[in-house]
Short mmCIF file of C-alpha atoms in Angstrom, two decimals:
data_model
loop_
_atom_site.label_atom_id
_atom_site.label_comp_id
_atom_site.label_asym_id
_atom_site.label_seq_id
_atom_site.Cartn_x
_atom_site.Cartn_y
_atom_site.Cartn_z
CA LEU A 28 54.04 42.52 79.13
CA VAL A 29 58.03 42.55 80.50
CA LEU A 30 58.62 39.55 78.75
CA ALA A 31 57.08 40.08 75.73
CA LEU A 32 58.06 42.89 75.26
CA ALA A 33 61.79 41.90 75.36
CA LEU A 34 61.08 38.95 72.88
CA GLY A 35 59.40 40.40 70.59
CA VAL A 36 63.09 43.11 70.96
CA LEU A 37 65.04 39.47 69.89
CA LEU A 38 62.93 38.96 67.28
CA VAL A 39 62.56 42.16 65.68
CA ASP A 40 66.21 42.30 65.84
CA LEU A 41 66.59 39.33 62.92
CA TRP A 42 64.75 41.84 60.13
CA LEU A 43 66.20 45.11 61.00
CA PRO A 44 69.14 46.42 58.98
CA LEU A 45 72.02 47.18 60.37
CA PRO A 46 72.25 50.89 61.59
CA ALA A 47 68.54 50.79 62.93
CA LYS A 48 68.88 48.55 65.28
CA ARG A 49 70.35 51.16 67.70
CA ASN A 50 66.37 52.37 67.49
CA LEU A 51 65.02 49.05 69.02
CA GLY A 52 66.02 50.54 72.58
CA TYR A 53 63.55 53.69 72.12
CA VAL A 54 61.13 51.16 71.12
CA ALA A 55 61.53 49.59 74.27
CA ALA A 56 61.87 52.31 76.40
CA ILE A 57 58.28 53.35 75.09
CA GLY A 58 57.23 49.61 76.07
CA VAL A 59 58.32 49.74 79.02
CA GLY A 60 57.10 53.82 79.19
CA LEU A 61 53.12 52.15 78.60
CA ILE A 62 53.53 49.30 80.59
CA LEU A 63 54.19 51.63 83.34
CA LEU A 64 51.68 53.49 82.26
CA TYR A 65 48.69 50.97 82.38
CA SER A 66 50.58 49.75 86.10
CA LEU A 67 49.75 53.22 86.93
CA SER A 68 45.99 53.70 85.30
CA TRP A 69 44.42 50.69 85.42
CA VAL A 70 45.85 48.89 88.56
CA GLU A 71 45.79 49.01 91.93
CA ILE A 72 44.80 46.88 94.79
CA PRO A 73 41.94 46.47 95.75
CA SER A 74 40.42 47.93 99.87
CA GLY A 75 38.93 45.30 100.79
CA GLN A 76 41.69 42.69 100.15
CA PRO A 77 45.44 44.66 100.50
CA THR A 78 46.37 41.35 98.92
CA GLN A 79 46.78 39.32 96.62
CA TYR A 80 48.20 36.29 95.78
CA ALA A 81 48.56 33.72 92.75
CA PHE A 82 50.39 30.68 92.15
CA GLY A 83 49.48 29.05 95.17
CA GLN A 84 50.35 32.14 97.52
CA MET A 85 54.00 31.88 95.77
CA TYR A 86 52.97 35.21 93.80
CA ALA A 87 51.64 38.51 96.04
CA LEU A 88 50.14 41.70 94.59
CA ASP A 89 50.04 43.95 97.56
CA SER A 90 50.76 48.12 98.28
CA LEU A 91 54.51 47.73 98.42
CA ALA A 92 54.73 44.75 95.74
CA LEU A 93 53.35 47.97 93.21
CA PHE A 94 55.23 50.47 94.56
CA PHE A 95 58.70 47.92 93.78
CA LYS A 96 57.16 46.64 90.33
CA ARG A 97 56.32 50.80 89.33
CA PHE A 98 60.07 51.82 90.33
CA PHE A 99 62.16 49.58 88.87
CA LEU A 100 59.72 50.10 85.17
CA LEU A 101 60.80 53.35 86.05
CA ALA A 102 64.36 52.82 86.05
CA ALA A 103 63.98 50.57 83.79
CA LEU A 104 63.08 52.89 81.27
CA ILE A 105 65.29 55.50 81.95
CA VAL A 106 68.46 52.86 81.75
CA LEU A 107 66.95 51.78 78.17
CA LEU A 108 67.51 55.42 76.68
CA MET A 109 70.34 55.76 78.51
CA SER A 110 71.82 52.24 76.13
CA VAL A 111 70.46 53.73 73.13
CA GLU A 112 73.05 56.84 74.04
CA PHE A 113 76.48 54.04 74.83
CA ALA A 114 75.32 51.64 71.54
CA ASP A 115 78.29 53.21 69.42
CA ARG A 116 80.80 51.67 71.99
CA ILE A 117 78.94 47.98 71.85
CA ALA A 118 80.32 47.02 68.89
CA SER A 119 77.65 43.78 68.31
CA GLY A 120 74.82 42.08 69.71
CA ILE A 121 72.93 45.87 71.03
CA ALA A 122 69.14 44.17 70.40
CA GLU A 123 70.68 41.77 72.99
CA PHE A 124 71.68 44.49 75.30
CA TYR A 125 68.21 45.73 75.84
CA ALA A 126 66.57 42.19 75.74
CA LEU A 127 69.18 41.36 78.92
CA ILE A 128 67.64 44.34 80.47
CA LEU A 129 64.54 43.63 79.46
CA PHE A 130 64.58 40.24 80.93
CA ALA A 131 66.33 41.57 84.89
CA LEU A 132 63.73 44.17 85.11
CA SER A 133 61.17 40.84 84.54
CA GLY A 134 63.15 38.66 87.65
CA MET A 135 63.21 42.46 89.49
CA LEU A 136 59.21 42.75 89.10
CA PHE A 137 59.45 38.85 89.98
CA ALA A 138 61.04 39.51 93.02
CA SER A 139 59.24 42.79 94.87
CA SER A 140 55.88 39.78 94.98
CA ALA A 141 57.70 37.02 96.08
CA ASN A 142 56.05 35.53 98.59
CA ASP A 143 58.23 31.69 98.86
CA PHE A 144 61.84 30.87 98.95
CA ALA A 145 61.51 29.04 96.15
CA LEU A 146 60.14 32.36 93.66
CA LEU A 147 62.64 34.64 96.01
CA PHE A 148 65.92 31.86 94.80
CA VAL A 149 64.19 31.94 90.91
CA SER A 150 63.66 35.40 90.97
CA LEU A 151 67.15 36.22 92.26
CA GLU A 152 68.52 33.77 89.87
CA LEU A 153 66.99 35.20 86.55
CA ILE A 154 68.19 38.88 87.61
CA THR A 155 71.89 37.71 88.83
CA VAL A 156 72.36 35.57 85.16
CA THR A 157 71.20 38.18 83.16
CA PHE A 158 73.89 40.75 84.68
CA TYR A 159 76.33 38.61 84.84
CA VAL A 160 76.40 38.53 80.61
CA LEU A 161 75.30 42.78 80.86
CA THR A 162 78.57 42.72 83.27
CA SER A 163 81.27 41.40 80.60
CA PHE A 164 79.56 42.74 77.39
CA GLN A 165 82.23 44.81 76.30
CA ARG A 166 84.16 42.15 75.38
CA GLY A 167 86.85 43.87 73.77
CA VAL A 168 87.01 45.59 77.31
CA LEU A 169 89.88 43.98 79.36
CA THR A 170 88.12 45.81 82.87
CA SER A 171 84.43 44.69 81.22
CA LEU A 172 85.49 41.25 81.30
CA GLU A 173 87.07 41.29 84.50
CA ALA A 174 83.72 43.08 85.95
CA GLY A 175 82.02 39.71 84.89
CA VAL A 176 84.52 37.33 85.89
CA LYS A 177 84.40 38.38 89.21
CA TYR A 178 80.56 39.45 89.36
CA LEU A 179 80.38 35.77 87.61
CA ILE A 180 82.69 34.07 90.69
CA ILE A 181 81.07 36.37 93.81
CA GLY A 182 77.42 36.36 93.07
CA ALA A 183 77.77 32.49 92.47
CA LEU A 184 78.57 32.22 96.20
CA SER A 185 75.95 34.55 97.53
CA THR A 186 73.85 32.12 95.46
CA SER A 187 75.30 29.14 97.38
CA PHE A 188 74.67 30.67 100.06
CA THR A 189 71.22 31.67 99.47
CA VAL A 190 70.46 28.09 98.75
CA PHE A 191 72.16 26.18 101.16
CA GLY A 192 70.19 28.86 104.21
CA ILE A 193 67.15 27.99 102.21
CA ALA A 194 67.18 23.83 102.31
CA LEU A 195 68.46 24.25 106.28
CA VAL A 196 65.04 26.59 106.79
CA TYR A 197 63.13 24.42 105.31
CA GLY A 198 64.65 20.91 106.58
CA ILE A 199 63.63 22.58 109.71
CA SER A 200 60.21 24.25 109.30
CA HIS A 201 58.90 22.30 106.49
CA THR A 202 57.47 25.43 104.17
CA LEU A 203 58.51 27.67 102.50
CA LYS A 204 56.31 29.82 102.16
CA PHE A 205 56.79 33.33 104.06
CA GLY A 206 53.20 33.50 105.29
CA GLU A 207 53.23 29.80 106.93
CA LEU A 208 56.76 30.56 108.09
CA ALA A 209 55.32 33.41 110.15
CA GLY A 210 52.78 31.22 111.77
CA VAL A 211 56.07 28.89 112.96
CA ALA A 212 59.12 31.10 113.59
CA ALA A 213 58.39 31.91 116.81
CA GLN A 214 58.76 28.42 118.01
CA TYR A 215 62.02 27.52 116.10
CA GLY A 216 63.52 31.25 117.34
CA SER A 217 65.74 29.07 119.46
CA ASN A 218 67.19 26.74 116.88
CA LYS A 219 70.32 26.97 115.62
CA ILE A 220 70.29 25.07 112.18
CA PHE A 221 66.75 27.20 111.62
CA LEU A 222 69.08 30.15 112.30
CA PHE A 223 71.52 29.72 111.04
CA GLY A 224 69.72 28.92 107.99
CA LEU A 225 67.88 32.21 107.79
CA VAL A 226 70.75 33.88 108.62
CA LEU A 227 73.02 32.69 105.54
CA VAL A 228 69.99 34.15 103.30
CA LEU A 229 70.57 37.05 104.60
CA VAL A 230 74.45 36.79 103.60
CA GLY A 231 72.87 35.76 99.65
CA LEU A 232 70.84 39.02 100.17
CA GLY A 233 73.54 40.82 101.41
CA PHE A 234 75.37 40.55 97.98
CA LYS A 235 72.99 41.58 96.61
CA ILE A 236 72.11 45.06 97.97
CA SER A 237 76.47 44.97 98.69
CA MET A 238 76.22 45.91 102.49
CA VAL A 239 79.87 45.14 104.78
CA PRO A 240 81.00 42.27 104.74
CA PHE A 241 79.87 41.34 101.42
CA GLN A 242 80.37 44.56 99.65
CA ILE A 243 83.98 43.39 98.12
CA TRP A 244 82.38 43.18 94.37
CA ALA A 245 81.18 46.26 94.56
CA PRO A 246 83.58 48.55 93.20
CA ASP A 247 85.40 46.89 90.59
CA VAL A 248 82.16 45.57 89.00
CA TYR A 249 80.67 49.05 89.13
CA GLN A 250 83.79 50.31 87.66
CA GLY A 251 84.59 47.94 84.25
CA ALA A 252 80.70 48.01 83.86
CA PRO A 253 79.17 49.80 81.43
CA THR A 254 77.90 52.58 82.26
CA PRO A 255 74.35 52.03 81.90
CA VAL A 256 74.72 47.85 84.05
CA THR A 257 75.94 50.32 86.17
CA ALA A 258 73.28 52.59 86.86
CA PHE A 259 71.29 49.26 86.18
CA LEU A 260 73.36 47.13 89.10
CA ALA A 261 73.03 50.43 91.30
CA VAL A 262 69.52 51.37 91.84
CA GLY A 263 67.18 48.10 90.04
CA SER A 264 69.42 44.91 92.27
CA LYS A 265 69.83 46.50 95.21
CA ALA A 266 66.41 47.64 95.10
CA ALA A 267 65.59 44.08 94.57
CA GLY A 268 67.20 43.25 97.34
CA PHE A 269 65.83 45.59 99.46
CA ALA A 270 62.44 44.01 98.72
CA LEU A 271 63.34 40.60 98.93
CA LEU A 272 65.44 41.55 102.55
CA LEU A 273 61.75 43.22 103.48
CA ARG A 274 59.63 40.60 102.50
CA VAL A 275 62.03 37.97 104.66
CA LEU A 276 61.72 40.04 107.42
CA PHE A 277 58.96 41.73 108.19
CA ILE A 278 56.51 38.89 106.00
CA ALA A 279 58.18 35.32 106.49
CA VAL A 280 59.85 36.34 109.77
CA PRO A 281 59.11 39.26 112.07
CA ASP A 282 59.11 37.33 115.41
CA ILE A 283 62.85 36.34 114.20
CA THR A 284 63.74 39.71 112.91
CA ALA A 285 62.40 41.58 115.94
CA GLN A 286 65.94 39.98 118.05
CA TRP A 287 67.36 40.90 115.52
CA SER A 288 67.96 45.16 115.81
CA ASN A 289 71.57 44.97 117.08
CA LEU A 290 72.59 42.82 114.38
CA LEU A 291 71.30 45.25 111.94
CA ILE A 292 72.25 48.17 113.28
CA ILE A 293 76.13 46.84 114.00
CA ILE A 294 75.81 45.80 109.89
CA SER A 295 74.77 49.55 108.94
CA ALA A 296 77.02 51.31 110.79
CA ALA A 297 79.91 49.10 108.99
CA SER A 298 78.17 49.75 106.22
CA ILE A 299 78.48 53.02 105.98
CA LEU A 300 82.00 53.99 107.61
CA TYR A 301 83.60 51.45 104.62
CA GLY A 302 81.31 52.76 102.50
CA ASN A 303 82.90 56.65 103.27
CA LEU A 304 86.22 56.38 104.34
CA CYS A 305 86.72 53.71 101.13
CA ALA A 306 85.80 56.39 98.72
CA ILE A 307 87.87 58.97 99.54
CA PRO A 308 90.88 58.38 98.19
CA GLN A 309 89.46 57.42 94.33
CA ARG A 310 89.35 59.20 91.20
CA ASN A 311 87.57 57.16 89.54
CA VAL A 312 84.33 58.11 89.20
CA LYS A 313 82.31 54.43 88.57
CA ARG A 314 84.54 53.69 91.11
CA LEU A 315 83.64 56.68 93.28
CA LEU A 316 79.45 55.82 93.07
CA GLY A 317 80.56 51.91 93.93
CA TYR A 318 81.56 52.72 97.73
CA SER A 319 79.02 55.31 97.84
CA SER A 320 76.40 52.43 97.00
CA ILE A 321 78.42 50.42 99.55
CA ALA A 322 77.22 53.62 102.34
CA HIS A 323 73.81 54.48 100.79
CA ALA A 324 73.15 50.12 101.34
CA GLY A 325 74.39 51.67 105.53
CA TYR A 326 71.37 53.82 105.27
CA MET A 327 69.07 51.80 104.40
CA LEU A 328 69.92 49.46 106.78
CA LEU A 329 69.11 51.81 109.33
CA GLY A 330 65.49 52.01 108.34
CA ILE A 331 65.25 48.39 108.44
CA ALA A 332 67.43 48.17 111.42
CA ALA A 333 63.70 50.36 113.47
CA LEU A 334 61.50 47.20 113.09
CA SER A 335 59.09 49.58 112.90
CA THR A 336 56.58 50.86 109.88
CA ALA A 337 58.16 54.06 109.83
CA GLY A 338 61.88 53.18 109.07
CA ARG A 339 60.38 50.88 106.33
CA SER A 340 58.51 53.73 104.83
CA ALA A 341 61.65 55.71 105.14
CA VAL A 342 63.02 53.14 102.81
CA LEU A 343 61.20 53.36 100.35
CA TYR A 344 61.05 56.52 100.45
CA TYR A 345 64.98 57.00 100.57
CA LEU A 346 64.43 54.42 97.42
CA SER A 347 62.61 56.36 95.85
CA GLY A 348 65.06 60.04 95.87
CA TYR A 349 67.91 57.53 95.14
CA LEU A 350 66.95 56.79 92.48
CA PHE A 351 66.46 59.61 90.55
CA THR A 352 69.82 60.80 92.24
CA VAL A 353 72.36 57.93 91.59
CA LEU A 354 70.76 57.97 87.61
CA ALA A 355 70.49 61.60 86.96
CA ALA A 356 75.11 60.60 88.48
CA PHE A 357 75.32 57.62 85.35
CA THR A 358 73.59 59.74 82.83
CA VAL A 359 75.76 62.98 83.09
CA ILE A 360 78.19 59.68 83.03
CA CYS A 361 77.13 57.90 80.28
CA LEU A 362 77.43 61.13 78.12
CA VAL A 363 81.06 63.31 79.35
CA LEU A 364 83.21 60.33 79.68
CA ARG A 365 82.79 58.49 76.68
CA GLN A 366 86.40 56.53 76.67
CA ALA A 367 86.80 53.40 79.10
CA ASP A 368 90.25 54.74 80.25
CA GLY A 369 89.01 58.48 81.12
CA GLU A 370 86.78 57.97 83.35
CA ASP A 371 89.53 59.82 85.91
CA LEU A 372 87.91 63.14 88.13
CA SER A 373 90.06 65.19 85.76
CA ALA A 374 87.69 64.18 83.05
CA LEU A 375 85.51 66.69 84.79
CA ALA A 376 87.13 69.42 84.59
CA GLY A 377 85.56 72.51 83.06
CA LEU A 378 82.04 70.59 82.51
CA HIS A 379 80.17 73.47 83.24
CA ARG A 380 81.59 75.79 80.62
CA ARG A 381 81.15 72.63 77.81
CA SER A 382 76.97 72.25 79.22
CA PRO A 383 75.96 74.32 81.95
CA LEU A 384 72.92 72.08 82.24
CA LEU A 385 75.25 68.86 82.42
CA ALA A 386 77.91 69.84 84.78
CA ALA A 387 74.45 71.47 86.87
CA ALA A 388 72.66 67.76 86.92
CA LEU A 389 75.93 65.82 88.43
CA THR A 390 76.28 68.57 90.91
CA LEU A 391 72.91 68.26 91.93
CA ALA A 392 72.80 64.52 92.34
CA MET A 393 76.14 65.07 93.79
CA ALA A 394 74.57 67.15 96.68
CA SER A 395 71.68 64.93 96.92
CA LEU A 396 74.16 61.97 97.62
CA ALA A 397 75.41 63.84 100.47
CA GLY A 398 72.36 64.67 102.00
CA ILE A 399 72.07 68.30 101.63
CA PRO A 400 67.50 69.62 101.44
CA PRO A 401 66.20 69.89 99.47
#
């Protein structure tokens, strides 16, 4: 349905006059909203069959996949509405901009159901390649082009790590399916090539969630990309990385993950420290949120490092709040900071007088990111 909607937006664009093209964002948002409504109303997991499979067990539909699908649909709905507001700052190709957001969304939906390394890789590529284009969509803005190039180079590097890691895992275990891998992973627990392959896959996913030491791209790309793209990167792309991380660590190789608790705790602590300390001197609002994103990846990794069902549930609960908090912050930035060179913190001065509602929304978002109840 999402792919059909994206292709429909591209086709309708051919016949629409230029002034009406901006409103295609509302059409795309309504379409995504209807798909979300359909998912909430009619799609459910049968009680007697907790996991349903398709494509030779490459694709799994379970409660985890369903949670992430609805999460991504809601995020895309808000980002599309934000994009309509941002449309006047995009010189040409606004329909393609909306369509690319929908293509990235379809990659995230596939990622949430990945039950095989082949589908994991394809869905990652679908997300990443669309973001290469979206990040540098404002071709007239130098920072946007710079962000696109940086994301392209580092994204390609992370992809090479992932695919090389998958090759090593497959070379030793002779399977790409997570279910089959779970059955044989324990016997390869001491095989250095197999473990090195898994570490490389972890590195590739680490780039996606911007955890230390693979976070170097995040602040620059967040600063340079168009604001709706930054918002979708911060929420959708990060959540897709965590969805894949949960599937690889707890469905494909649970026996090996049990030995990696200390490693995950160290990475988590380093991400929290790096993100928070580097955020202190920042003046650019989007760059500040980029460092915040690194710190929050660390907080969510703590849930994974707990190696328990409660820890995994905590990650999903955390993501649920993070979705609204981050998108609220970026929506205010999109509405208030109109110029690419006007993203300094000083541009928010006096916002409570200009728009008390936006000021209150941004204050609540920042209080939430700081972890202040409720």
